[in-house]
Amino acid sequence: MLKVKENIYVKTASEIQAIRESGLILSKLHGELSKRVQAGVKTLDLDAFAEEYIVSNGAKPSFKGYRNFPATLCISVNSVVVHGIPNHYSLKDGDIISIDCGVYYNGFHADSAYTYKVGTVSTDAQKLMDETYTSLIKGIAKCKAGNRVGDISAEIQRYSESFGYGIVRELVGHGVGRNLHEAPEVPNFGKPGKGPKLMEGMVIAIEPMVTMGKRTVKQEKDGWTIKTVDGLPAAHFEHTVAIVDGKPEALTSFDYIVESQKVNYNG
Ligand code: MG
Ligand code: MG
């Protein structure tokens, strides 16, 4: 692992392989969770399942204990954007829930989030989820050697805002590796051609957080939960992406979710 700039690490092929393996455990976990996201299920139960799944695969939950976060999953329901703490809330038909998870395996983290629907959701909520997913895919396409972080940021912002959605400013994507959060920051807003240069071997988490209404958010008293101020829903999709042969390679996948749900998010 070569440190090319302050805290920006370029990974070797074997280090990227290690993250790929962490990512595989995480992607399969998302597939299992997608079967369990149903009305009546408590978010705490999803968290218990995830912790057991990760540990039984010889890995560790990246989030549990990170800055004293108490759980394996961040579960963010409806107007919660990110960092929701699993609790006794039972999912209801029509909810949308973002599940964010990190897996630490063989010394490396992978980080991935997906917004699931519970039963039948409103047309507006479905569109928010679909377009947030698409903004992630469009952002990933800009993750090429020689581009800059701002190319990813600007693309996600341009696409999401074209629907009148809000892009959260307070939280950003990030480098991933031996640490869950490394440089560079990867905002979901910005200007093309600006920011750190993207290089072969960099691994970053790209994670648009998109609000149906205004982009302003507030933090709850628990010190974690981030909600929209206007109470409208938000969506969050995230992949861990490496630059291999100059091109983006997602080291996490939604394929197992697609297999479970037969929905059309197979980026
Ligand atoms: Mg995440
Ligand atoms: Mg992340």
CSV table of C-alpha atoms and ligand atoms in Angstrom, one decimal:
chain,number,residue,atom,x,y,z
A,1,MET,CA,0.0,0.0,0.0
A,2,LEU,CA,1.6,3.2,-1.2
A,3,LYS,CA,0.9,6.5,0.5
A,4,VAL,CA,0.8,8.9,-2.3
A,5,LYS,CA,-0.5,12.0,-0.6
A,6,GLU,CA,-1.5,12.8,2.9
A,7,ASN,CA,-3.7,9.9,3.9
A,8,ILE,CA,-4.5,8.9,0.3
A,9,TYR,CA,-3.4,5.2,-0.2
A,10,VAL,CA,-3.1,3.4,-3.4
A,11,LYS,CA,-3.7,-0.3,-3.0
A,12,THR,CA,-1.8,-3.2,-4.4
A,13,ALA,CA,-3.6,-6.0,-6.4
A,14,SER,CA,-3.5,-8.3,-3.4
A,15,GLU,CA,-4.9,-5.6,-1.1
A,16,ILE,CA,-7.7,-5.0,-3.6
A,17,GLN,CA,-8.3,-8.7,-3.6
A,18,ALA,CA,-8.7,-8.6,0.2
A,19,ILE,CA,-11.3,-5.9,-0.1
A,20,ARG,CA,-13.0,-7.9,-2.8
A,21,GLU,CA,-13.3,-10.7,-0.3
A,22,SER,CA,-14.7,-8.5,2.4
A,23,GLY,CA,-17.1,-7.1,-0.2
A,24,LEU,CA,-18.3,-10.6,-1.2
A,25,ILE,CA,-19.3,-11.3,2.4
A,26,LEU,CA,-21.0,-8.0,2.6
A,27,SER,CA,-22.8,-8.4,-0.7
A,28,LYS,CA,-24.1,-11.9,0.3
A,29,LEU,CA,-25.3,-10.4,3.6
A,30,HIS,CA,-27.3,-7.8,1.7
A,31,GLY,CA,-28.9,-10.6,-0.3
A,32,GLU,CA,-29.9,-12.3,3.0
A,33,LEU,CA,-31.2,-9.1,4.5
A,34,SER,CA,-33.3,-8.4,1.5
A,35,LYS,CA,-35.3,-11.6,2.2
A,36,ARG,CA,-35.8,-10.4,5.8
A,37,VAL,CA,-37.0,-6.8,5.1
A,38,GLN,CA,-40.7,-7.3,5.7
A,39,ALA,CA,-43.6,-5.7,7.5
A,40,GLY,CA,-43.5,-6.7,11.2
A,41,VAL,CA,-39.8,-7.2,11.4
A,42,LYS,CA,-37.9,-5.2,14.0
A,43,THR,CA,-34.8,-3.4,12.9
A,44,LEU,CA,-33.0,-4.8,15.9
A,45,ASP,CA,-33.7,-8.3,14.5
A,46,LEU,CA,-32.1,-7.4,11.2
A,47,ASP,CA,-29.1,-6.2,13.1
A,48,ALA,CA,-28.8,-9.3,15.2
A,49,PHE,CA,-29.0,-11.4,12.0
A,50,ALA,CA,-26.3,-9.3,10.3
A,51,GLU,CA,-23.9,-9.6,13.2
A,52,GLU,CA,-24.3,-13.3,13.4
A,53,TYR,CA,-23.8,-13.7,9.6
A,54,ILE,CA,-20.6,-11.6,9.6
A,55,VAL,CA,-19.0,-13.3,12.6
A,56,SER,CA,-19.9,-16.8,11.3
A,57,ASN,CA,-18.0,-15.9,8.1
A,58,GLY,CA,-14.9,-15.2,10.1
A,59,ALA,CA,-15.2,-11.4,9.7
A,60,LYS,CA,-16.1,-8.5,11.9
A,61,PRO,CA,-18.7,-5.8,11.7
A,62,SER,CA,-16.9,-2.6,10.8
A,63,PHE,CA,-19.4,-0.2,12.4
A,64,LYS,CA,-19.9,-1.8,15.8
A,65,GLY,CA,-17.8,0.1,18.2
A,66,TYR,CA,-16.7,2.6,15.6
A,67,ARG,CA,-16.7,5.9,17.5
A,68,ASN,CA,-18.9,3.9,19.9
A,69,PHE,CA,-21.6,3.2,17.3
A,70,PRO,CA,-23.7,0.4,19.1
A,71,ALA,CA,-24.7,-1.8,16.2
A,72,THR,CA,-23.6,-3.8,13.1
A,73,LEU,CA,-26.0,-2.0,10.7
A,74,CYS,CA,-27.1,1.6,10.2
A,75,ILE,CA,-30.8,1.3,9.6
A,76,SER,CA,-32.5,4.4,8.4
A,77,VAL,CA,-36.2,4.4,7.9
A,78,ASN,CA,-38.1,6.9,5.7
A,79,SER,CA,-37.0,10.5,6.8
A,80,VAL,CA,-33.9,9.1,8.4
A,81,VAL,CA,-31.1,9.7,5.9
A,82,VAL,CA,-28.3,7.7,7.4
A,83,HIS,CA,-26.8,6.4,10.7
A,84,GLY,CA,-30.1,5.2,12.2
A,85,ILE,CA,-29.6,2.9,15.2
A,86,PRO,CA,-31.5,-0.4,15.0
A,87,ASN,CA,-34.3,-0.5,17.6
A,88,HIS,CA,-37.7,-2.0,18.5
A,89,TYR,CA,-39.4,-0.3,15.5
A,90,SER,CA,-41.4,-2.8,13.5
A,91,LEU,CA,-41.3,-2.2,9.7
A,92,LYS,CA,-44.5,-1.2,8.1
A,93,ASP,CA,-45.9,-1.7,4.6
A,94,GLY,CA,-44.8,1.4,2.6
A,95,ASP,CA,-41.6,2.1,4.5
A,96,ILE,CA,-38.3,2.6,2.7
A,97,ILE,CA,-35.3,1.6,4.7
A,98,SER,CA,-31.6,2.1,4.0
A,99,ILE,CA,-29.3,-0.5,5.4
A,100,ASP,CA,-25.7,0.5,5.5
A,101,CYS,CA,-23.1,-2.1,6.6
A,102,GLY,CA,-19.3,-2.5,6.7
A,103,VAL,CA,-17.4,-5.8,6.9
A,104,TYR,CA,-13.8,-6.1,8.1
A,105,TYR,CA,-12.0,-9.2,6.8
A,106,ASN,CA,-8.3,-10.1,6.4
A,107,GLY,CA,-7.4,-6.6,7.5
A,108,PHE,CA,-9.6,-4.7,5.1
A,109,HIS,CA,-13.0,-3.1,5.1
A,110,ALA,CA,-15.8,-3.0,2.6
A,111,ASP,CA,-18.7,-0.6,2.9
A,112,SER,CA,-22.1,-0.8,1.1
A,113,ALA,CA,-25.6,0.5,1.5
A,114,TYR,CA,-28.9,-0.2,-0.2
A,115,THR,CA,-32.4,1.3,0.2
A,116,TYR,CA,-35.0,-1.5,0.5
A,117,LYS,CA,-38.8,-1.1,0.2
A,118,VAL,CA,-41.2,-2.8,2.6
A,119,GLY,CA,-44.2,-4.2,0.7
A,120,THR,CA,-45.7,-1.6,-1.6
A,121,VAL,CA,-44.3,1.9,-1.6
A,122,SER,CA,-45.6,5.1,-3.1
A,123,THR,CA,-44.7,6.0,-6.7
A,124,ASP,CA,-42.7,9.0,-5.4
A,125,ALA,CA,-40.7,6.8,-3.0
A,126,GLN,CA,-40.0,4.2,-5.7
A,127,LYS,CA,-38.8,7.0,-8.0
A,128,LEU,CA,-36.5,8.4,-5.3
A,129,MET,CA,-35.0,5.0,-4.8
A,130,ASP,CA,-34.6,4.3,-8.5
A,131,GLU,CA,-33.0,7.6,-9.3
A,132,THR,CA,-30.7,7.5,-6.3
A,133,TYR,CA,-29.5,4.1,-7.4
A,134,THR,CA,-29.0,5.4,-10.9
A,135,SER,CA,-27.0,8.4,-9.6
A,136,LEU,CA,-24.6,5.9,-7.9
A,137,ILE,CA,-24.1,4.0,-11.1
A,138,LYS,CA,-23.5,7.3,-13.0
A,139,GLY,CA,-21.0,8.4,-10.3
A,140,ILE,CA,-19.2,5.1,-10.5
A,141,ALA,CA,-18.8,5.5,-14.3
A,142,LYS,CA,-16.7,8.6,-13.6
A,143,CYS,CA,-14.4,6.8,-11.2
A,144,LYS,CA,-11.6,6.4,-13.7
A,145,ALA,CA,-7.8,7.0,-13.5
A,146,GLY,CA,-7.0,10.5,-14.6
A,147,ASN,CA,-10.4,11.9,-13.6
A,148,ARG,CA,-10.9,13.9,-10.4
A,149,VAL,CA,-13.1,13.3,-7.4
A,150,GLY,CA,-15.1,16.3,-8.5
A,151,ASP,CA,-16.1,14.5,-11.7
A,152,ILE,CA,-17.9,11.8,-9.6
A,153,SER,CA,-19.4,14.5,-7.3
A,154,ALA,CA,-20.7,16.7,-10.1
A,155,GLU,CA,-22.3,13.8,-12.0
A,156,ILE,CA,-24.2,12.6,-8.9
A,157,GLN,CA,-25.3,16.1,-8.1
A,158,ARG,CA,-26.3,16.9,-11.7
A,159,TYR,CA,-28.4,13.8,-12.1
A,160,SER,CA,-30.1,13.9,-8.7
A,161,GLU,CA,-30.9,17.6,-8.8
A,162,SER,CA,-32.4,17.2,-12.3
A,163,PHE,CA,-35.4,15.6,-10.5
A,164,GLY,CA,-35.7,18.3,-7.9
A,165,TYR,CA,-34.1,16.1,-5.2
A,166,GLY,CA,-31.7,17.4,-2.5
A,167,ILE,CA,-28.1,16.3,-2.1
A,168,VAL,CA,-27.0,16.1,1.5
A,169,ARG,CA,-23.9,18.2,2.1
A,170,GLU,CA,-23.0,17.2,5.6
A,171,LEU,CA,-22.0,13.6,4.8
A,172,VAL,CA,-19.8,12.3,2.0
A,173,GLY,CA,-18.2,9.2,0.5
A,174,HIS,CA,-14.6,8.3,1.4
A,175,GLY,CA,-11.5,6.2,0.8
A,176,VAL,CA,-11.8,2.6,2.1
A,177,GLY,CA,-9.0,0.2,3.1
A,178,ARG,CA,-7.3,-0.8,6.3
A,179,ASN,CA,-9.4,2.0,7.8
A,180,LEU,CA,-13.2,2.3,7.3
A,181,HIS,CA,-12.8,6.0,6.4
A,182,GLU,CA,-9.7,7.2,4.6
A,183,ALA,CA,-9.0,10.1,2.4
A,184,PRO,CA,-10.1,11.4,0.0
A,185,GLU,CA,-13.5,12.6,0.9
A,186,VAL,CA,-16.0,11.9,-2.0
A,187,PRO,CA,-18.8,14.5,-1.8
A,188,ASN,CA,-22.0,14.0,-3.7
A,189,PHE,CA,-21.8,17.6,-4.9
A,190,GLY,CA,-19.0,19.5,-6.6
A,191,LYS,CA,-17.5,20.7,-9.8
A,192,PRO,CA,-16.0,18.6,-12.7
A,193,GLY,CA,-12.2,18.7,-12.9
A,194,LYS,CA,-11.8,19.7,-9.2
A,195,GLY,CA,-10.5,17.7,-6.2
A,196,PRO,CA,-8.0,15.0,-5.8
A,197,LYS,CA,-6.9,13.1,-8.9
A,198,LEU,CA,-8.2,9.5,-9.2
A,199,MET,CA,-5.4,7.0,-9.6
A,200,GLU,CA,-4.9,3.3,-10.4
A,201,GLY,CA,-5.3,1.3,-7.2
A,202,MET,CA,-7.5,3.8,-5.3
A,203,VAL,CA,-10.5,2.4,-3.5
A,204,ILE,CA,-13.4,4.6,-2.6
A,205,ALA,CA,-16.9,4.4,-1.2
A,206,ILE,CA,-19.3,6.3,-3.5
A,207,GLU,CA,-22.6,6.9,-1.6
A,208,PRO,CA,-25.2,9.3,-2.8
A,209,MET,CA,-27.6,10.4,0.0
A,210,VAL,CA,-30.6,11.9,-1.7
A,211,THR,CA,-33.7,13.6,-0.2
A,212,MET,CA,-37.1,13.8,-1.8
A,213,GLY,CA,-37.5,17.4,-0.5
A,214,LYS,CA,-35.1,19.9,0.9
A,215,ARG,CA,-31.5,18.8,1.5
A,216,THR,CA,-31.3,20.2,5.1
A,217,VAL,CA,-30.8,17.6,7.8
A,218,LYS,CA,-30.5,17.5,11.6
A,219,GLN,CA,-28.9,15.1,14.0
A,220,GLU,CA,-31.0,13.5,16.7
A,221,LYS,CA,-30.0,13.6,20.4
A,222,ASP,CA,-28.6,10.1,20.2
A,223,GLY,CA,-25.6,11.6,18.4
A,224,TRP,CA,-26.0,9.5,15.3
A,225,THR,CA,-29.4,9.6,13.6
A,226,ILE,CA,-29.5,12.0,10.7
A,227,LYS,CA,-33.0,13.0,9.6
A,228,THR,CA,-34.4,15.4,7.0
A,229,VAL,CA,-35.7,18.6,8.5
A,230,ASP,CA,-38.8,18.6,6.3
A,231,GLY,CA,-39.7,15.0,7.3
A,232,LEU,CA,-39.7,13.8,3.7
A,233,PRO,CA,-37.9,10.5,2.8
A,234,ALA,CA,-34.4,10.0,1.7
A,235,ALA,CA,-32.5,7.2,0.0
A,236,HIS,CA,-28.9,6.0,0.2
A,237,PHE,CA,-27.0,3.6,-2.0
A,238,GLU,CA,-23.3,2.8,-1.7
A,239,HIS,CA,-20.7,0.7,-3.3
A,240,THR,CA,-17.0,0.3,-2.6
A,241,VAL,CA,-15.2,0.9,-5.9
A,242,ALA,CA,-11.6,0.2,-7.0
A,243,ILE,CA,-9.8,1.6,-9.9
A,244,VAL,CA,-8.4,-1.4,-11.8
A,245,ASP,CA,-6.8,-1.1,-15.2
A,246,GLY,CA,-7.8,2.5,-15.1
A,247,LYS,CA,-11.5,1.7,-14.9
A,248,PRO,CA,-14.0,1.4,-12.0
A,249,GLU,CA,-14.6,-2.0,-10.5
A,250,ALA,CA,-17.3,-2.3,-7.8
A,251,LEU,CA,-16.0,-4.5,-5.0
A,252,THR,CA,-19.5,-4.8,-3.6
A,253,SER,CA,-22.5,-5.9,-5.5
A,254,PHE,CA,-26.3,-5.8,-5.4
A,255,ASP,CA,-26.6,-9.0,-7.4
A,256,TYR,CA,-27.5,-11.1,-4.4
A,257,ILE,CA,-30.3,-8.7,-3.6
A,258,VAL,CA,-31.5,-8.9,-7.1
A,259,GLU,CA,-31.5,-12.7,-6.9
A,260,SER,CA,-33.5,-12.5,-3.7
A,261,GLN,CA,-36.0,-9.9,-4.8
A,262,LYS,CA,-36.0,-10.0,-8.6
A,263,VAL,CA,-36.0,-6.3,-8.7
A,264,ASN,CA,-34.1,-4.3,-11.3
A,265,TYR,CA,-31.1,-2.9,-9.4
A,266,ASN,CA,-28.4,-5.1,-10.8
A,267,GLY,CA,-25.7,-2.5,-11.3
B,1,MG,MG,-21.6,2.8,4.4
B,2,MG,MG,-19.4,4.7,3.6
